[in-house]
């Protein structure tokens, strides 16, 4: 585990780390029936999806979270400890706390989830700890005070949301966007919050509230709107055979954040993020399937997807895990 003497972190991810139990190739069982899955994976999930994805790309990444001393929590901690570039210094192990757990049933066309989560202690980034290049927070609720403190010291704040099952799509979310720098919802979320009927209009509308709005569109790629230039940038996705889309959005935003340390235009950053997300759906699990640079190099060499990938190929070849 990296030393607490670290003076700067590229990325900080705060939130709940889940133990994801992913069953694939399984139909939803009828009441009283038993069904068998074709494959299974135990993987860290939740905020760990983003943290692992970013650390595998060679940026200094830390997790701020809470786990319990239960068997699932201890196993997830062991899996995260095996990631060489992930700083776990600020993960609190709380005796008696049940680590969050999700069972995912990944069928051919749909996914079902069963989750158990206890209320965790509030997360706090201590004053005087390492400086942070960028962090990611949810804007579904009020942001913790430490986020504003980091932002005042130059941290770029990325924000995300989840699906609003209540159907309210509160305008409070839009009003919180002045507290962040980059907002990355998917297209359905973006359209609901902005009350628009297409992803392009939603991205432009979000640009009224935030410097950079990135709207993800799954297999259709992503759209970004930069308020400083008033320009829309669209990139297509890379076609792959998908097995489990769990965590693909997390991999996208983590890669987008990791690419912030590179002097690249937004189009190249979106293409790298989209490629990483596409590669992640080829295996089970969110964090477990996040690609290393060697996976990116191998895919570009073997598959030769359309377009000019020279910049991304050259970058991937120079990373610590390039081979």
Coordinates of C-alpha atoms in Angstrom, one line a residue:
X1 CA 0.0 0.0 0.0
X2 CA 1.4 3.4 -0.9
X3 CA 2.7 5.6 1.8
X4 CA 0.7 8.3 3.5
X5 CA 3.6 10.7 2.8
X6 CA 2.3 11.2 -0.8
X7 CA 2.1 14.9 -1.4
X8 CA -0.1 14.9 -4.5
X9 CA -2.7 12.6 -6.0
X10 CA -3.9 12.9 -9.6
X11 CA -7.4 11.5 -8.8
X12 CA -9.5 11.0 -5.7
X13 CA -12.7 8.9 -5.7
X14 CA -15.0 9.0 -2.7
X15 CA -18.1 6.9 -2.1
X16 CA -19.3 3.4 -1.3
X17 CA -17.2 0.4 -2.4
X18 CA -19.5 -2.6 -3.1
X19 CA -18.8 -6.3 -3.3
X20 CA -20.4 -7.2 -6.7
X21 CA -21.5 -10.8 -7.2
X22 CA -22.1 -11.0 -11.0
X23 CA -24.0 -14.0 -12.5
X24 CA -24.1 -14.0 -16.3
X25 CA -26.2 -16.0 -18.7
X26 CA -28.9 -16.5 -16.3
X27 CA -32.7 -16.0 -16.7
X28 CA -34.7 -14.4 -13.8
X29 CA -35.9 -17.3 -11.7
X30 CA -39.6 -18.0 -11.3
X31 CA -40.8 -18.1 -7.6
X32 CA -39.6 -21.2 -6.0
X33 CA -37.4 -22.2 -8.9
X34 CA -33.6 -22.6 -9.2
X35 CA -31.6 -21.4 -12.2
X36 CA -28.0 -21.8 -13.1
X37 CA -25.6 -19.1 -14.4
X38 CA -23.2 -19.7 -17.2
X39 CA -20.4 -17.7 -15.5
X40 CA -19.7 -15.8 -12.3
X41 CA -17.4 -13.1 -11.1
X42 CA -16.7 -11.5 -7.7
X43 CA -15.5 -7.9 -8.2
X44 CA -15.1 -4.7 -6.3
X45 CA -17.9 -2.4 -7.4
X46 CA -19.4 1.0 -6.7
X47 CA -16.8 3.8 -6.6
X48 CA -14.1 1.1 -6.9
X49 CA -15.0 0.8 -10.6
X50 CA -13.8 4.3 -11.2
X51 CA -10.8 4.1 -8.9
X52 CA -9.4 0.8 -10.3
X53 CA -10.0 1.9 -13.9
X54 CA -8.1 5.2 -13.4
X55 CA -5.2 3.6 -11.5
X56 CA -4.7 0.9 -14.2
X57 CA -4.0 3.8 -16.6
X58 CA -1.0 4.9 -14.6
X59 CA -2.3 7.9 -12.7
X60 CA -1.9 8.3 -8.9
X61 CA -5.3 7.4 -7.6
X62 CA -6.8 7.2 -4.1
X63 CA -10.0 5.8 -2.6
X64 CA -11.9 7.4 0.2
X65 CA -14.4 4.9 1.5
X66 CA -15.6 2.6 4.3
X67 CA -15.6 -1.2 4.4
X68 CA -16.4 -3.6 7.2
X69 CA -14.4 -6.5 8.7
X70 CA -16.9 -9.0 7.3
X71 CA -15.7 -11.7 4.9
X72 CA -16.9 -9.9 1.8
X73 CA -15.3 -6.6 2.9
X74 CA -12.0 -8.3 3.7
X75 CA -12.0 -10.1 0.3
X76 CA -12.7 -6.8 -1.6
X77 CA -9.9 -5.1 0.4
X78 CA -7.5 -7.9 -0.7
X79 CA -8.6 -7.5 -4.4
X80 CA -8.1 -3.7 -4.2
X81 CA -4.7 -4.2 -2.5
X82 CA -3.5 -6.1 -5.5
X83 CA -3.9 -3.0 -7.7
X84 CA -0.3 -1.6 -7.5
X85 CA -1.1 2.0 -8.3
X86 CA -4.2 2.4 -6.1
X87 CA -3.8 4.2 -2.7
X88 CA -6.0 2.6 0.0
X89 CA -4.7 4.7 2.8
X90 CA -8.1 6.5 3.3
X91 CA -10.3 3.4 3.3
X92 CA -11.6 2.9 6.8
X93 CA -12.2 -0.7 8.1
X94 CA -15.0 -0.5 10.6
X95 CA -15.6 -3.6 12.9
X96 CA -19.2 -4.7 12.8
X97 CA -20.1 -2.8 9.6
X98 CA -21.5 -4.9 6.8
X99 CA -19.8 -4.0 3.6
X100 CA -22.3 -3.1 0.8
X101 CA -23.1 -6.0 -1.5
X102 CA -24.9 -6.3 -4.9
X103 CA -26.0 -9.4 -6.8
X104 CA -26.1 -8.7 -10.5
X105 CA -28.0 -11.0 -12.8
X106 CA -26.7 -10.3 -16.3
X107 CA -29.1 -11.7 -18.9
X108 CA -28.9 -11.5 -22.6
X109 CA -30.9 -8.3 -22.9
X110 CA -31.5 -7.1 -19.3
X111 CA -29.9 -6.9 -15.9
X112 CA -31.4 -7.2 -12.5
X113 CA -29.8 -6.1 -9.2
X114 CA -30.3 -7.0 -5.6
X115 CA -28.4 -4.7 -3.2
X116 CA -27.9 -4.6 0.6
X117 CA -26.3 -1.5 2.0
X118 CA -26.1 -0.2 5.6
X119 CA -25.8 3.5 6.4
X120 CA -22.1 4.4 6.4
X121 CA -20.2 7.1 8.3
X122 CA -19.8 10.5 6.5
X123 CA -16.7 10.6 4.4
X124 CA -14.2 13.4 5.0
X125 CA -11.0 14.4 3.2
X126 CA -8.8 15.6 6.0
X127 CA -7.4 19.2 5.9
X128 CA -3.7 19.2 5.0
X129 CA -3.7 15.9 3.2
X130 CA -2.3 15.5 -0.3
X131 CA -3.3 17.9 -3.0
X132 CA -5.7 16.4 -5.6
X133 CA -5.8 17.0 -9.3
X134 CA -9.4 15.9 -9.8
X135 CA -12.2 14.2 -7.9
X136 CA -15.6 12.8 -8.7
X137 CA -18.8 13.4 -6.7
X138 CA -22.5 12.8 -6.9
X139 CA -24.6 15.9 -7.4
X140 CA -27.8 14.1 -6.5
X141 CA -27.5 15.7 -3.0
X142 CA -25.6 18.5 -1.4
X143 CA -21.9 18.2 -1.8
X144 CA -19.7 17.7 1.3
X145 CA -17.7 20.8 2.5
X146 CA -14.4 19.2 1.6
X147 CA -15.2 19.2 -2.1
X148 CA -15.4 23.0 -2.1
X149 CA -12.2 23.2 -0.1
X150 CA -10.4 21.1 -2.6
X151 CA -11.8 23.1 -5.5
X152 CA -10.6 26.3 -4.0
X153 CA -7.1 24.8 -4.1
X154 CA -7.3 23.9 -7.8
X155 CA -8.9 20.5 -7.8
X156 CA -11.1 19.9 -10.9
X157 CA -14.4 18.5 -9.7
X158 CA -16.3 16.0 -11.9
X159 CA -20.0 15.3 -11.1
X160 CA -22.3 12.5 -11.9
X161 CA -25.9 11.3 -11.1
X162 CA -27.8 8.1 -11.0
X163 CA -31.2 7.2 -12.5
X164 CA -34.0 9.0 -10.6
X165 CA -36.4 6.1 -10.0
X166 CA -38.9 8.6 -8.4
X167 CA -39.4 10.3 -11.7
X168 CA -39.1 13.8 -10.2
X169 CA -35.8 14.8 -11.8
X170 CA -35.4 17.7 -9.4
X171 CA -34.0 21.0 -10.7
X172 CA -31.8 21.1 -7.6
X173 CA -29.3 18.9 -9.5
X174 CA -28.9 21.7 -12.1
X175 CA -28.5 24.3 -9.4
X176 CA -25.6 22.3 -7.9
X177 CA -23.6 22.3 -11.1
X178 CA -22.0 25.6 -10.3
X179 CA -20.1 23.7 -7.6
X180 CA -18.4 21.4 -10.1
X181 CA -16.4 21.8 -13.3
X182 CA -17.4 18.8 -15.5
X183 CA -20.7 17.0 -15.5
X184 CA -20.9 13.5 -17.0
X185 CA -24.5 12.1 -17.2
X186 CA -25.8 9.6 -19.7
X187 CA -28.1 10.8 -22.4
X188 CA -31.4 9.7 -20.7
X189 CA -30.4 11.5 -17.5
X190 CA -29.2 14.6 -19.4
X191 CA -32.5 14.8 -21.3
X192 CA -34.7 14.3 -18.2
X193 CA -32.9 17.0 -16.2
X194 CA -32.8 19.5 -19.0
X195 CA -36.3 18.7 -20.4
X196 CA -34.9 18.3 -23.9
X197 CA -35.6 15.7 -26.5
X198 CA -32.1 14.8 -27.8
X199 CA -28.6 14.5 -26.4
X200 CA -27.2 17.4 -28.4
X201 CA -29.7 19.8 -27.1
X202 CA -29.2 18.4 -23.6
X203 CA -25.4 18.9 -23.8
X204 CA -25.8 22.5 -24.9
X205 CA -28.3 23.2 -22.1
X206 CA -26.0 21.7 -19.5
X207 CA -23.3 24.0 -20.8
X208 CA -25.2 26.9 -19.3
X209 CA -24.4 25.5 -15.9
X210 CA -21.0 23.9 -16.2
X211 CA -17.7 24.4 -18.0
X212 CA -17.7 21.0 -19.7
X213 CA -20.7 18.8 -20.2
X214 CA -20.1 15.2 -21.5
X215 CA -23.2 13.2 -22.3
X216 CA -22.5 9.5 -22.7
X217 CA -24.6 7.4 -25.2
X218 CA -23.6 3.8 -24.6
X219 CA -22.9 2.1 -27.9
X220 CA -23.6 5.3 -29.8
X221 CA -20.5 7.1 -28.3
X222 CA -20.4 10.4 -26.5
X223 CA -21.0 14.2 -26.9
X224 CA -19.2 17.0 -25.2
X225 CA -20.0 20.7 -25.0
X226 CA -17.4 23.2 -24.0
X227 CA -18.8 26.4 -22.7
X228 CA -15.6 28.4 -23.4
X229 CA -15.8 27.7 -27.1
X230 CA -19.4 26.9 -27.6
X231 CA -18.4 23.8 -29.6
X232 CA -20.0 20.4 -29.6
X233 CA -17.7 17.4 -30.1
X234 CA -19.1 14.0 -30.9
X235 CA -17.2 10.7 -31.0
X236 CA -18.5 7.3 -31.9
X237 CA -18.0 4.1 -29.9
X238 CA -15.8 1.1 -30.8
X239 CA -17.8 -2.0 -31.6
X240 CA -17.1 -5.0 -29.4
X241 CA -18.9 -8.2 -28.3
X242 CA -20.5 -7.2 -25.0
X243 CA -20.8 -9.7 -22.1
X244 CA -21.5 -7.4 -19.1
X245 CA -22.0 -3.7 -19.3
X246 CA -21.7 -3.3 -15.5
X247 CA -19.4 -0.4 -14.7
X248 CA -18.8 0.8 -18.3
X249 CA -20.0 4.3 -17.5
X250 CA -17.6 4.3 -14.5
X251 CA -14.7 3.3 -16.7
X252 CA -15.6 6.0 -19.2
X253 CA -15.6 8.8 -16.6
X254 CA -12.5 7.5 -14.8
X255 CA -10.6 7.4 -18.1
X256 CA -11.8 10.9 -19.0
X257 CA -10.5 12.1 -15.7
X258 CA -7.2 10.3 -16.1
X259 CA -6.7 11.8 -19.5
X260 CA -6.9 15.3 -17.9
X261 CA -3.2 15.0 -17.1
X262 CA -2.5 14.8 -20.8
X263 CA -2.3 17.8 -23.1
X264 CA -5.0 16.4 -25.5
X265 CA -8.0 18.0 -27.2
X266 CA -11.3 16.9 -25.9
X267 CA -11.9 14.7 -28.9
X268 CA -8.9 12.5 -28.1
X269 CA -9.9 12.3 -24.5
X270 CA -13.4 11.2 -25.4
X271 CA -12.1 8.5 -27.8
X272 CA -9.8 7.1 -25.2
X273 CA -12.6 7.1 -22.6
X274 CA -15.0 5.4 -25.0
X275 CA -12.4 2.8 -26.0
X276 CA -11.7 1.9 -22.4
X277 CA -15.4 1.7 -21.7
X278 CA -16.0 -0.6 -24.7
X279 CA -13.1 -2.9 -23.7
X280 CA -14.5 -3.2 -20.2
X281 CA -17.8 -4.8 -21.3
X282 CA -16.0 -7.8 -22.8
X283 CA -15.6 -9.4 -19.4
X284 CA -17.7 -9.7 -16.2
X285 CA -17.5 -7.2 -13.4
X286 CA -16.9 -3.5 -13.3
X287 CA -13.5 -3.0 -11.7
X288 CA -12.3 -6.5 -12.7
X289 CA -12.8 -5.7 -16.4
X290 CA -11.2 -2.3 -16.5
X291 CA -8.5 -2.3 -19.1
X292 CA -4.8 -1.9 -18.7
X293 CA -2.8 0.0 -21.4
X294 CA -1.6 -3.4 -22.7
X295 CA -5.3 -4.3 -23.4
X296 CA -5.7 -1.0 -25.4
X297 CA -2.5 -1.6 -27.4
X298 CA -3.5 -5.2 -28.1
X299 CA -7.0 -4.3 -29.2
X300 CA -5.8 -1.5 -31.5
X301 CA -3.2 -3.8 -33.1
X302 CA -5.5 -6.8 -33.5
X303 CA -8.7 -5.1 -34.5
X304 CA -7.6 -2.0 -36.3
X305 CA -10.8 0.0 -35.6
X306 CA -11.6 2.8 -38.1
X307 CA -10.0 6.2 -37.5
X308 CA -6.7 7.6 -36.5
X309 CA -5.6 6.0 -33.2
X310 CA -1.9 7.0 -33.4
X311 CA -2.0 9.4 -30.5
X312 CA -3.7 6.9 -28.2
X313 CA -1.6 4.0 -29.4
X314 CA 1.6 5.9 -28.8
X315 CA 0.5 6.9 -25.3
X316 CA -0.6 3.4 -24.3
X317 CA 2.8 2.0 -25.5
X318 CA 4.7 4.2 -23.0
X319 CA 2.6 3.3 -19.9
X320 CA 4.0 1.1 -17.1
X321 CA 1.5 -1.6 -17.9
X322 CA 1.9 -1.4 -21.6
X323 CA 3.1 -5.0 -22.0

